[in-house]
Tab-separated table of C-alpha atoms and ligand atoms in Angstrom:
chain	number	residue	atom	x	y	z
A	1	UNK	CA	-3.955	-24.827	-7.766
A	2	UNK	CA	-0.858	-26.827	-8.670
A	3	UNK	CA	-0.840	-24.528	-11.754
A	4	UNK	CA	-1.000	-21.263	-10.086
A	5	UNK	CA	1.979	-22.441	-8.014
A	6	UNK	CA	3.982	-23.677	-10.928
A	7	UNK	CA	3.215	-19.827	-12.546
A	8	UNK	CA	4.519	-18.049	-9.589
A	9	UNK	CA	7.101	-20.464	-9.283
A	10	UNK	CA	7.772	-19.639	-12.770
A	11	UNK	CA	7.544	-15.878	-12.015
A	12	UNK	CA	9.623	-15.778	-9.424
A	13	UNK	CA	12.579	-17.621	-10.908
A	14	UNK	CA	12.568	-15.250	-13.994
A	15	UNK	CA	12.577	-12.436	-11.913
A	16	UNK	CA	15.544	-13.769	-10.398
A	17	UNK	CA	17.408	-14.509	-13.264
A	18	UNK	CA	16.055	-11.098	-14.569
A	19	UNK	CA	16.950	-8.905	-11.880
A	20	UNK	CA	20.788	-10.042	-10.032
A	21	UNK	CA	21.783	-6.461	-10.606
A	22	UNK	CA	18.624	-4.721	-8.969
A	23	UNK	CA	20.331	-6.643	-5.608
A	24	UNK	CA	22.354	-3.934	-4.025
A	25	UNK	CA	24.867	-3.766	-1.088
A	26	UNK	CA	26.061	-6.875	-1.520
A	27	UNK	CA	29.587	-5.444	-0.901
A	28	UNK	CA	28.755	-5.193	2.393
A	29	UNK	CA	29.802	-6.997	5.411
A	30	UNK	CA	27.226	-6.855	8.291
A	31	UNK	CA	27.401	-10.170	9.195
A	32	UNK	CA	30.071	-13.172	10.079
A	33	UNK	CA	32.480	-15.125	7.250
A	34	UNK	CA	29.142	-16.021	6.066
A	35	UNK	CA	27.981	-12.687	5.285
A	36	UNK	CA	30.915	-11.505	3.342
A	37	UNK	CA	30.472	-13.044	-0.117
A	38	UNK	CA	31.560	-10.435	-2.958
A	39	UNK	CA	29.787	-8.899	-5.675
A	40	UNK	CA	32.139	-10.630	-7.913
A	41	UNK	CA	31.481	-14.002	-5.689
A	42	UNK	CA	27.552	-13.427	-6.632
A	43	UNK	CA	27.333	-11.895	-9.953
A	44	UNK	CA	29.361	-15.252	-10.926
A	45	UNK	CA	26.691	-17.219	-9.277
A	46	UNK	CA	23.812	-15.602	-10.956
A	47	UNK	CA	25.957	-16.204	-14.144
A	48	UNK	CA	26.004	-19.912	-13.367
A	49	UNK	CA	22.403	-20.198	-12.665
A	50	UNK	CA	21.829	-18.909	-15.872
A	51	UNK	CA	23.750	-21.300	-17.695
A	52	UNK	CA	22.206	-24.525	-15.935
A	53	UNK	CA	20.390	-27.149	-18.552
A	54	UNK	CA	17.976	-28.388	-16.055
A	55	UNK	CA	15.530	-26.974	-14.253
A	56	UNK	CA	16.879	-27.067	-10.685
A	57	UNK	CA	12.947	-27.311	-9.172
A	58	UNK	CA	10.234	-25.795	-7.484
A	59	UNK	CA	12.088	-26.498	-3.756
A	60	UNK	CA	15.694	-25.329	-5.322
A	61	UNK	CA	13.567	-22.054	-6.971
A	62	UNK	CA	11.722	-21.143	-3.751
A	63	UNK	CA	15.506	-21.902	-1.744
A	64	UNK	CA	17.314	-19.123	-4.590
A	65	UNK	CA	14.399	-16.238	-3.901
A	66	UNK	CA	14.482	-16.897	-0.355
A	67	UNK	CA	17.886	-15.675	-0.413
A	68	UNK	CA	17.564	-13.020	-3.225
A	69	UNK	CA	15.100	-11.632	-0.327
A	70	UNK	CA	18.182	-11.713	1.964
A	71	UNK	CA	19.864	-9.781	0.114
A	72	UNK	CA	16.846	-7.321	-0.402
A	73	UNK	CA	16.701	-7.212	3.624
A	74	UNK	CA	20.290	-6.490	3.719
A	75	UNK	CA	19.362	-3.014	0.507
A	76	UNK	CA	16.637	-2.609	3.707
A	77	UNK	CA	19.174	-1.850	6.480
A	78	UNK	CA	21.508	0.634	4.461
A	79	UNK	CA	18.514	2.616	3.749
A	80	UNK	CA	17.284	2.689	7.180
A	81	UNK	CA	20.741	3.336	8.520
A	82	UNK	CA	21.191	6.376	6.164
A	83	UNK	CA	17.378	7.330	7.253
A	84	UNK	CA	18.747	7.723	10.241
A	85	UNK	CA	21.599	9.341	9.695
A	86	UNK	CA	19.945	11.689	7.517
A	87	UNK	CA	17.269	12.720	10.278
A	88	UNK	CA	20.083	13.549	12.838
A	89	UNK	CA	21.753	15.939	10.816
A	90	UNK	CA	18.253	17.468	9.883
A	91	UNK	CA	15.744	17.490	12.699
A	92	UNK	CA	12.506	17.073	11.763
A	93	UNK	CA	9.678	19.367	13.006
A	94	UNK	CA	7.772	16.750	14.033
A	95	UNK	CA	8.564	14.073	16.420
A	96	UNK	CA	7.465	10.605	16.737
A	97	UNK	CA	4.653	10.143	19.373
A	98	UNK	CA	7.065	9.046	22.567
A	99	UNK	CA	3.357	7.047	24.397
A	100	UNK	CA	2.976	5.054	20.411
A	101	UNK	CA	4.489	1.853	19.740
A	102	UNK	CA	6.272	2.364	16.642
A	103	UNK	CA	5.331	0.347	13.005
A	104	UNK	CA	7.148	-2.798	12.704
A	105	UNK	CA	8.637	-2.164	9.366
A	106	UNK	CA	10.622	1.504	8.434
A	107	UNK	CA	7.796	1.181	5.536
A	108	UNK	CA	5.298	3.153	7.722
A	109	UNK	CA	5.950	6.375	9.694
A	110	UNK	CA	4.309	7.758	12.130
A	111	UNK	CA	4.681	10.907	13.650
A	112	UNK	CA	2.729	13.324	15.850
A	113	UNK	CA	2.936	17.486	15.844
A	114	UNK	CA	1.372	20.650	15.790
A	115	UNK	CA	-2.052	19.018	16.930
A	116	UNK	CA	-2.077	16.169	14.193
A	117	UNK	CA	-0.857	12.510	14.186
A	118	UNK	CA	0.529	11.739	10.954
A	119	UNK	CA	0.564	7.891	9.365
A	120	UNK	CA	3.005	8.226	6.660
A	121	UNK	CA	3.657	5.491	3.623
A	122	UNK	CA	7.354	5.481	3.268
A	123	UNK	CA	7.926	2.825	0.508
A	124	UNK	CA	9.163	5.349	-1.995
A	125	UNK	CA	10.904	2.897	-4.171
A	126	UNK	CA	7.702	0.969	-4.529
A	127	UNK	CA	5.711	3.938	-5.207
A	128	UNK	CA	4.620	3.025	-1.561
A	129	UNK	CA	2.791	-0.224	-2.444
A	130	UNK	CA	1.197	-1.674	0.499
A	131	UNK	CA	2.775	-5.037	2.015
A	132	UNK	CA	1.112	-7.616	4.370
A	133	UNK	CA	3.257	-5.974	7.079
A	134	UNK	CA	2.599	-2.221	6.183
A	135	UNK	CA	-1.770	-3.257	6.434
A	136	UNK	CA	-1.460	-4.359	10.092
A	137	UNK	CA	1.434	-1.126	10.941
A	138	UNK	CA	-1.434	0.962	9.264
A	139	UNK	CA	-4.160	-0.749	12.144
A	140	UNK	CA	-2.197	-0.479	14.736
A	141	UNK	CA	-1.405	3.582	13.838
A	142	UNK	CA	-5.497	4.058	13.713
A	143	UNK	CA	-6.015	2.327	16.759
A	144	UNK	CA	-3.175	4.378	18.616
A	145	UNK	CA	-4.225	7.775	16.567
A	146	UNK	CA	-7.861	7.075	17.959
A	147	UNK	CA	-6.630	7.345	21.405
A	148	UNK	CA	-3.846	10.173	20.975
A	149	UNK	CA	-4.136	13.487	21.852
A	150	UNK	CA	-4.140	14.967	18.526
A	151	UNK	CA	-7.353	16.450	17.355
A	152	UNK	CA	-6.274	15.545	13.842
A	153	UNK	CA	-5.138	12.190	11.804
A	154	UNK	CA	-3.596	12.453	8.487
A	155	UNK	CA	-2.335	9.420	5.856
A	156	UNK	CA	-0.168	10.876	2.847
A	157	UNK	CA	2.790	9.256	1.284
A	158	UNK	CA	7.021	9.305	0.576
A	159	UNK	CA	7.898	10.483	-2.815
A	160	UNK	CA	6.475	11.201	-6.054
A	161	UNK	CA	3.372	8.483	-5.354
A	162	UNK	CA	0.309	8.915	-2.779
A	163	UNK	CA	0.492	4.987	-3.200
A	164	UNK	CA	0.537	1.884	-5.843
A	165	UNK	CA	-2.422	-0.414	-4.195
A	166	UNK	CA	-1.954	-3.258	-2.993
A	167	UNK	CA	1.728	-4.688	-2.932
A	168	UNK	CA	1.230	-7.556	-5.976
A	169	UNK	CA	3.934	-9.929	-4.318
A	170	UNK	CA	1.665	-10.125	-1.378
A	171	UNK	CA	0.628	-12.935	-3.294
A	172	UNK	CA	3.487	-14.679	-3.888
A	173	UNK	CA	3.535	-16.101	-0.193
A	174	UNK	CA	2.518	-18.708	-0.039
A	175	UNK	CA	1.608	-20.330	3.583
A	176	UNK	CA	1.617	-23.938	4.163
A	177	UNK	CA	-2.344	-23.831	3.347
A	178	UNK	CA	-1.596	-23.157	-0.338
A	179	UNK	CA	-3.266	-20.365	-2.070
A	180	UNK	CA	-6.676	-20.849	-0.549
A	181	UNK	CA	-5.140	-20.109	2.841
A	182	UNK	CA	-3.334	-17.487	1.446
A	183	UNK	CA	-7.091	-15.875	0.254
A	184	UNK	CA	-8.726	-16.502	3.257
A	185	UNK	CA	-6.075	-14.187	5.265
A	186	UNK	CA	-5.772	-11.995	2.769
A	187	UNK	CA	-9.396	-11.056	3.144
A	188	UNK	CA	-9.691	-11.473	6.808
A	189	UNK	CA	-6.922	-8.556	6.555
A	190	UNK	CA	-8.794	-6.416	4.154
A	191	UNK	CA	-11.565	-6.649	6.237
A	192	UNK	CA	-10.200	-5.815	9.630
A	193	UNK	CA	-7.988	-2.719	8.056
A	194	UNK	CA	-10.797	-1.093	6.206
A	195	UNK	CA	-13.005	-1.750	9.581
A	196	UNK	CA	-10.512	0.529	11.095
A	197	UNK	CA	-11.472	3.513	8.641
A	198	UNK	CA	-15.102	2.715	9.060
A	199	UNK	CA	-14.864	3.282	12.871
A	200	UNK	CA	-12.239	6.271	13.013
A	201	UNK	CA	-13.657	8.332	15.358
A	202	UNK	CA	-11.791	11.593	14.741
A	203	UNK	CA	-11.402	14.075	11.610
A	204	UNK	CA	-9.697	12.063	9.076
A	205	UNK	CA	-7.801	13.285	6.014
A	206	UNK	CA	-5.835	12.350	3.266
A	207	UNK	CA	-3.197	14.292	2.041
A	208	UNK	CA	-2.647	12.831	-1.823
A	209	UNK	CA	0.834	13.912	-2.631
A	210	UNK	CA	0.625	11.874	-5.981
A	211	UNK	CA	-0.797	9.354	-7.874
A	212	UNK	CA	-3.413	6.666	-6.408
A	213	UNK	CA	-4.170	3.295	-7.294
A	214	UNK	CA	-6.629	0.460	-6.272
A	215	UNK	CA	-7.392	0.512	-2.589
A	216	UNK	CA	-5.825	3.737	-1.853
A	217	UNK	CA	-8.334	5.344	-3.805
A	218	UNK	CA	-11.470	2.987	-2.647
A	219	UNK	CA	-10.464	4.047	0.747
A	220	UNK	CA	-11.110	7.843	0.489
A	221	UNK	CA	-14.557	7.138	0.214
A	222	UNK	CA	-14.030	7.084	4.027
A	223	UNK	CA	-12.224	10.099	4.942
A	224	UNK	CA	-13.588	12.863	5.853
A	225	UNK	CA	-11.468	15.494	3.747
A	226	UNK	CA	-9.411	14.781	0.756
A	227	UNK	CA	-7.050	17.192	-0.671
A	228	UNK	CA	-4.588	16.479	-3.914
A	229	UNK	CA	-2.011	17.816	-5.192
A	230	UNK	CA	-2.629	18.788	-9.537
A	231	UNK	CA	-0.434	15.839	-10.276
A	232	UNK	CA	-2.461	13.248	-8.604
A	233	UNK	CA	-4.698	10.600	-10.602
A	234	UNK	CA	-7.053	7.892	-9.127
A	235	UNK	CA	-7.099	4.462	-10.821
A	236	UNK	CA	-8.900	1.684	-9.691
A	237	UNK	CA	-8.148	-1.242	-11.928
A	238	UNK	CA	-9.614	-4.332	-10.689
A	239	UNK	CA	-11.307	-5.438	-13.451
A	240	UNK	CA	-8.005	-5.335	-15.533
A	241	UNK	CA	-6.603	-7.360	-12.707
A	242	UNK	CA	-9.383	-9.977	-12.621
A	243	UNK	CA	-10.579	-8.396	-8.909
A	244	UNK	CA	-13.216	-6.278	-7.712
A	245	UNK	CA	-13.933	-3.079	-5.765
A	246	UNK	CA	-12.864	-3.192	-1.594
A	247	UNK	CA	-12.806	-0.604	0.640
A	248	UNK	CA	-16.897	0.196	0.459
A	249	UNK	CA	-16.081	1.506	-2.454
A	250	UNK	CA	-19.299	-0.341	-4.684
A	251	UNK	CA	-21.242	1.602	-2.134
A	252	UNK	CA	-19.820	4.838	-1.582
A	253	UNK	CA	-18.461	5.611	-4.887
A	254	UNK	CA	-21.739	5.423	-6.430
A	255	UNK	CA	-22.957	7.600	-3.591
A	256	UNK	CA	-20.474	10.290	-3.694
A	257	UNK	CA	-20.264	10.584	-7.735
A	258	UNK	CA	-23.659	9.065	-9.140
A	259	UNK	CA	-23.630	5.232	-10.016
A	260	UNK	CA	-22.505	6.080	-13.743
A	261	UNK	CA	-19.694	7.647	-13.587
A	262	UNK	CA	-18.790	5.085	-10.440
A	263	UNK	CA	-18.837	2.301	-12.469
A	264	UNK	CA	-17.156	3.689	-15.199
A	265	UNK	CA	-14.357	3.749	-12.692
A	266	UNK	CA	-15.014	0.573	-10.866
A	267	UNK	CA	-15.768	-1.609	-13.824
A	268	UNK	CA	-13.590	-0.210	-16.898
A	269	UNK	CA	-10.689	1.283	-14.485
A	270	UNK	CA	-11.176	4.934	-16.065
A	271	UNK	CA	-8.665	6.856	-14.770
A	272	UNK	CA	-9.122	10.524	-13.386
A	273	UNK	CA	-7.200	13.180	-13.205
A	274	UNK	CA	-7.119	15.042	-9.468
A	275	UNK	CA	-9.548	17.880	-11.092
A	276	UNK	CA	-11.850	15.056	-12.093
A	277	UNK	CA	-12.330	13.471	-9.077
A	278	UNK	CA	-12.759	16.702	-7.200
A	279	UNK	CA	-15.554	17.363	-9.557
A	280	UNK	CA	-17.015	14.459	-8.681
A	281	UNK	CA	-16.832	14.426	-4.955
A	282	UNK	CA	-13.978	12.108	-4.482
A	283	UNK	CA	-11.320	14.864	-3.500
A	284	UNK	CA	-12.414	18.033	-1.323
A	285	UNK	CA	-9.647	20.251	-3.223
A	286	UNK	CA	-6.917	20.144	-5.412
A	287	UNK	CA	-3.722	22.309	-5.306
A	288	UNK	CA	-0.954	23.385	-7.670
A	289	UNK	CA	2.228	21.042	-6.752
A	290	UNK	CA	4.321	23.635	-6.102
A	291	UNK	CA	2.252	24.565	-3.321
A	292	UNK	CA	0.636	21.828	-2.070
A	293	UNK	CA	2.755	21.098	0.611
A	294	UNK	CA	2.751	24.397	2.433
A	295	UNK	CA	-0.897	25.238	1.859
A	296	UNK	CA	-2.365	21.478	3.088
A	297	UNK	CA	-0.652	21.797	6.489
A	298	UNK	CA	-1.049	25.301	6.560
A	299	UNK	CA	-4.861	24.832	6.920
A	300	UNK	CA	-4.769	21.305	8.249
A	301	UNK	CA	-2.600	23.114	11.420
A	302	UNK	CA	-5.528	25.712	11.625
A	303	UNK	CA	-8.630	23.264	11.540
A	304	UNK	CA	-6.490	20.844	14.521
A	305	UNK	CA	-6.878	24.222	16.524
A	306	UNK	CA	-10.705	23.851	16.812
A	307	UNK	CA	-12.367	22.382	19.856
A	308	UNK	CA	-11.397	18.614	19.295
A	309	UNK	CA	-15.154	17.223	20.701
A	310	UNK	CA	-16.973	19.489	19.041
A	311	UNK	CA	-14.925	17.631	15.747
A	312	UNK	CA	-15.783	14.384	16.678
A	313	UNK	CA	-18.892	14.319	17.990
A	314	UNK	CA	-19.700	16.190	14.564
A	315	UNK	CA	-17.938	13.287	12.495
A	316	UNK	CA	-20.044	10.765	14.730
A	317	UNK	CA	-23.809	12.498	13.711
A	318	UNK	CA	-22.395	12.362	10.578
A	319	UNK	CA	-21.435	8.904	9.510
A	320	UNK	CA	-22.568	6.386	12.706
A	321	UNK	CA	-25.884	6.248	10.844
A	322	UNK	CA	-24.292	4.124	7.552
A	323	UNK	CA	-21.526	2.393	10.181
A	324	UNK	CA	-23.770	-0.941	10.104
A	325	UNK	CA	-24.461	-0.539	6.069
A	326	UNK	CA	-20.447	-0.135	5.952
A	327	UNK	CA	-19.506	-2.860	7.950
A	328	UNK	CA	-21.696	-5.276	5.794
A	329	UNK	CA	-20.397	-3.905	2.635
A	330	UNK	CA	-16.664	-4.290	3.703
A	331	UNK	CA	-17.772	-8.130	5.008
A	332	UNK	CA	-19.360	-8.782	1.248
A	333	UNK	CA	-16.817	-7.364	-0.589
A	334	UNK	CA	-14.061	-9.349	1.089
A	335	UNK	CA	-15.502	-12.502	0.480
A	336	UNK	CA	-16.203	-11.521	-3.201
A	337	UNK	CA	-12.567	-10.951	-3.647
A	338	UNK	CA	-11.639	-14.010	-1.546
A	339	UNK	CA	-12.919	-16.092	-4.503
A	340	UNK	CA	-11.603	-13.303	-7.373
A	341	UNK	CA	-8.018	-14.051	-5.989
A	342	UNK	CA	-8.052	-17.860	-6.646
A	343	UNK	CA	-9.594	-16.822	-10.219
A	344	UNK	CA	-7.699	-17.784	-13.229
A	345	UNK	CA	-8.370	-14.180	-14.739
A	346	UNK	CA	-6.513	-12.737	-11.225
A	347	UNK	CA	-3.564	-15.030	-10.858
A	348	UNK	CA	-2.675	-14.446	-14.534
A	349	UNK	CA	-2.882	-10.831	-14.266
A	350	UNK	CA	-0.655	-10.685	-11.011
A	351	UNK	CA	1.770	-13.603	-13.030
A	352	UNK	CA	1.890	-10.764	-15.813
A	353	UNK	CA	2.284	-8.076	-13.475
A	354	UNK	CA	5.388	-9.828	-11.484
A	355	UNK	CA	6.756	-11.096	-14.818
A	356	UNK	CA	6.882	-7.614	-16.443
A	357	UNK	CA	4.811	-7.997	-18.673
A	358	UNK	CA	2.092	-6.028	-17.510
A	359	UNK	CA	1.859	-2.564	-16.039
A	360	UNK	CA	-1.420	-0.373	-15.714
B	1	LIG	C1	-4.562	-7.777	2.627
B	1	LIG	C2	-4.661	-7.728	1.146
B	1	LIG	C3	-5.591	-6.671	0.694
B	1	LIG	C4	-5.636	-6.552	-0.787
B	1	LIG	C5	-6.507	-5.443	-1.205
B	1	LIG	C6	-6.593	-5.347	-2.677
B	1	LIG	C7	-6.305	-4.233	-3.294
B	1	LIG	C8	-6.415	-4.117	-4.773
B	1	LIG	C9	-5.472	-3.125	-5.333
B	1	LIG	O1	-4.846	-2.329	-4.679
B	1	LIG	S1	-5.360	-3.206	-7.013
B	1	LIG	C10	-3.977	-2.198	-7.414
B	1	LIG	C11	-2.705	-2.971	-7.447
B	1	LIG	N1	-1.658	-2.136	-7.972
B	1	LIG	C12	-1.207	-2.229	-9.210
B	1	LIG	O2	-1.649	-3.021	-10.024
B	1	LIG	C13	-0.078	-1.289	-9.564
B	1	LIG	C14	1.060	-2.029	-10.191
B	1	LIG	N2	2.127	-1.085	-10.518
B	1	LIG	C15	2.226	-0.484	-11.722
B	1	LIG	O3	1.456	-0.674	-12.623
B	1	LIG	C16	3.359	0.491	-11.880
B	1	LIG	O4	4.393	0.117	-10.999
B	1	LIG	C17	2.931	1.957	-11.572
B	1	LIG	C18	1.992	2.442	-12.707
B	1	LIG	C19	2.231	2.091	-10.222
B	1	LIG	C20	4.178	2.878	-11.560
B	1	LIG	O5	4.869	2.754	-12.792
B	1	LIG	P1	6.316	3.453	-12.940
B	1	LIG	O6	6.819	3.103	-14.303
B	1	LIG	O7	6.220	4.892	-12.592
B	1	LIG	O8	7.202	2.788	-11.806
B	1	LIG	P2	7.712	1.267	-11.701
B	1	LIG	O9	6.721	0.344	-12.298
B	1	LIG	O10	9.113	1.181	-12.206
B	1	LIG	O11	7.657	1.041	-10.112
B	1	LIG	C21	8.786	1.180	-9.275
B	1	LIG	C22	8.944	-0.114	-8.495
B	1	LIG	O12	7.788	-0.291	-7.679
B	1	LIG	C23	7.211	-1.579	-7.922
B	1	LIG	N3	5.774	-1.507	-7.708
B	1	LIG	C24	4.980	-0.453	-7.982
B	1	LIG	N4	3.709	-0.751	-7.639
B	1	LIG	C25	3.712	-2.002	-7.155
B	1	LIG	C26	2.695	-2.855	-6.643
B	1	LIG	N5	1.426	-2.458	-6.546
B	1	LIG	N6	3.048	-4.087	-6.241
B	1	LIG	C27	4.342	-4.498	-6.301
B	1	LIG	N7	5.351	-3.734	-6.780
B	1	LIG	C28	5.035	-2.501	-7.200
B	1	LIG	C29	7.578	-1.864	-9.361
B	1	LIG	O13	7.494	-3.245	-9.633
B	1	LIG	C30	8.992	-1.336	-9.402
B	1	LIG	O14	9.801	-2.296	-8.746
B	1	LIG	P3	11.289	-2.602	-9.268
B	1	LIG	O15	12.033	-1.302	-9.135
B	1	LIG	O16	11.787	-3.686	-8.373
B	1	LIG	O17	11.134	-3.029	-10.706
């Protein structure tokens, strides 16, 4: 384990070194005298660093990212900010639900009109990657969008990207318990938030505004309708990144598309195109870009106009019969990838992946 600490160690100090321009806003002054250190102040820091014979240390290494993440918070708060100001000028159509308790992080969104509660990934500059934080904002949303009023729940994303997977510097966290504690959560997570799309009692849909990867496309196996825009794609790599399939997908993949074609995805991470994966069962129906937008909610504002028990008690003849099978697949599959992420084959891949090296 001391070796996969030493590699992210490693990781993270390169990216440091790598990256001092990527850290933004540093020209501003939120804060006290504290807070009001220059670009100039920093870049001649970073410069410094640089130049440094020694190593300066695992402690001094964790001590220099913990504040490079300061200043990443800091990038965090302009954005929101302008967010803001940019949705006064412009009101939106839809409103956030006044009865919800809002996501923790401005990485989720969550809004409710026209009969349909919409969970929105809003990590655009990530290409919406999910972070520890953004799996238990996405819980909570189910567990208030189970209870809401609208007849509909839709999850689509920010930007050019329905969503990147799994955030890889989830794993760079370390808790107190070393990585093994940091594995055990991790799938204690995955297990409660893909519970959550087991048991959804109401129609739910994804809206794929772009391309998919890892467990935002095991997770559609779930949903109940799946439309895509023509520039969408659905990758699962796991076994490129020393893991293996979550979300039920080693069950329901190979029931919605045959087990062949399944594991061609699940095993050798073939990648398919929208048209593909409608083909094969995985997407309901895929639309031309320039018109996926207004046709989707078009319809989707039609279909939340039907009687709203007639919709769920529909959804609940068809899928409480395989809720048990589910529930013991998701359980399995956790554990399996409990062990995967304290695999040598998965920490180097994510050690590639954070040190640039790597990219699917
Ligand atoms: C509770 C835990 C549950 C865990 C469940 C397990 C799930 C398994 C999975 O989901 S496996 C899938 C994991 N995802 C990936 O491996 C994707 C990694 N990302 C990429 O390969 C590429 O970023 C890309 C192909 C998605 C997009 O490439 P592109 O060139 O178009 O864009 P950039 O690479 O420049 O991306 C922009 C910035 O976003 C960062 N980023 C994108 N995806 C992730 C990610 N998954 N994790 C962390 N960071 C991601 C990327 O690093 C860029 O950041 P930067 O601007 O700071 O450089």
């Amino acid at each position: 384990m001391a070796g996969f600490a030493g590699r992210l160690a490693r990781c993270w100090y390169s990216g440091f070194l790598r990256s001092p321009l990527q850290v933004p806003a540093l020209g501003l002054h939120v804060g006290g005298p504290a807070m009001q250190t220059s670009q100039k102040d920093f870049n001649n820091a970073v410069s410094q660093l640089k130049l440094l014979k020694e190593d300066p240390g695992n402690e001094v290494k964790l001590k220099l990212y913990a504040l490079y993440k300061q200043e990443a918070a800091r990038q965090n708060y302009v954005d929101l900010v302008s967010k803001l100001s940019a949705s006064s000028e412009s009101p939106s159509p839809e409103a956030p639900a006044a009865d919800r308790k809002q996501p923790e992080s401005d990485s989720l969104v969550v809004t409710s009109g026209d009969g349909i509660t919409t969970i929105r990934l809003n990590r655009p500059t990530k290409k919406n990657a999910l972070t520890t934080q953004m799996y238990h904002d996405i819980i909570a949303a189910l567990q208030a969008a189970s209870k809401d009023e609208s007849p509909i729940t839709v999850l689509t994303g920010s930007g050019d990207y329905f969503c990147s997977g799994n955030d890889l510097t989830n794993f760079t966290s370390l808790p107190a318990g070393g990585p093994e504690e940091m594995a055990r959560s991790s799938a204690v997570l995955l297990r409660d938030f893909v519970n959550c799309f087991i048991d959804f009692p109401k129609p739910l849909v994804a809206v794929v505004n772009g391309p998919a990867v890892g467990i935002s496309v095991t997770i559609l196996g779930l949903f109940d309708v799946v439309y895509a825009t023509d520039r969408a794609t659905f990758h699962t790599p796991f076994s490129h990144l020393g893991q293996s399939p979550e979300g039920c997908s080693s069950y329901t993949f190979p029931k919605i598309m045959g087990s062949s074609k399944a594991a061609e995805m699940l095993l050798f991470g073939k990648k398919l195109t929208a048209q593909e994966a409608c083909a094969q069962g995985l997407v309901t129906e895929v639309f031309p870009d320039s018109t996926f937008q207004k046709e989707v909610w078009a319809r989707l504002k039609a279909y939340s106009k039907l009687p709203p028990n007639a919709m769920r008690i529909s959804k609940q003849i068809i899928r409480d019969r395989e809720k048990e099978k589910l529930h013991a697949v998701n359980a399995e599959e956790s554990n399996v990838l409990r062990e995967r992420w304290l695999s040598d084959e998965c920490m180097n891949a994510i050690a590639s992946f954070l040190s640039r090296k790597s990219k699917l």
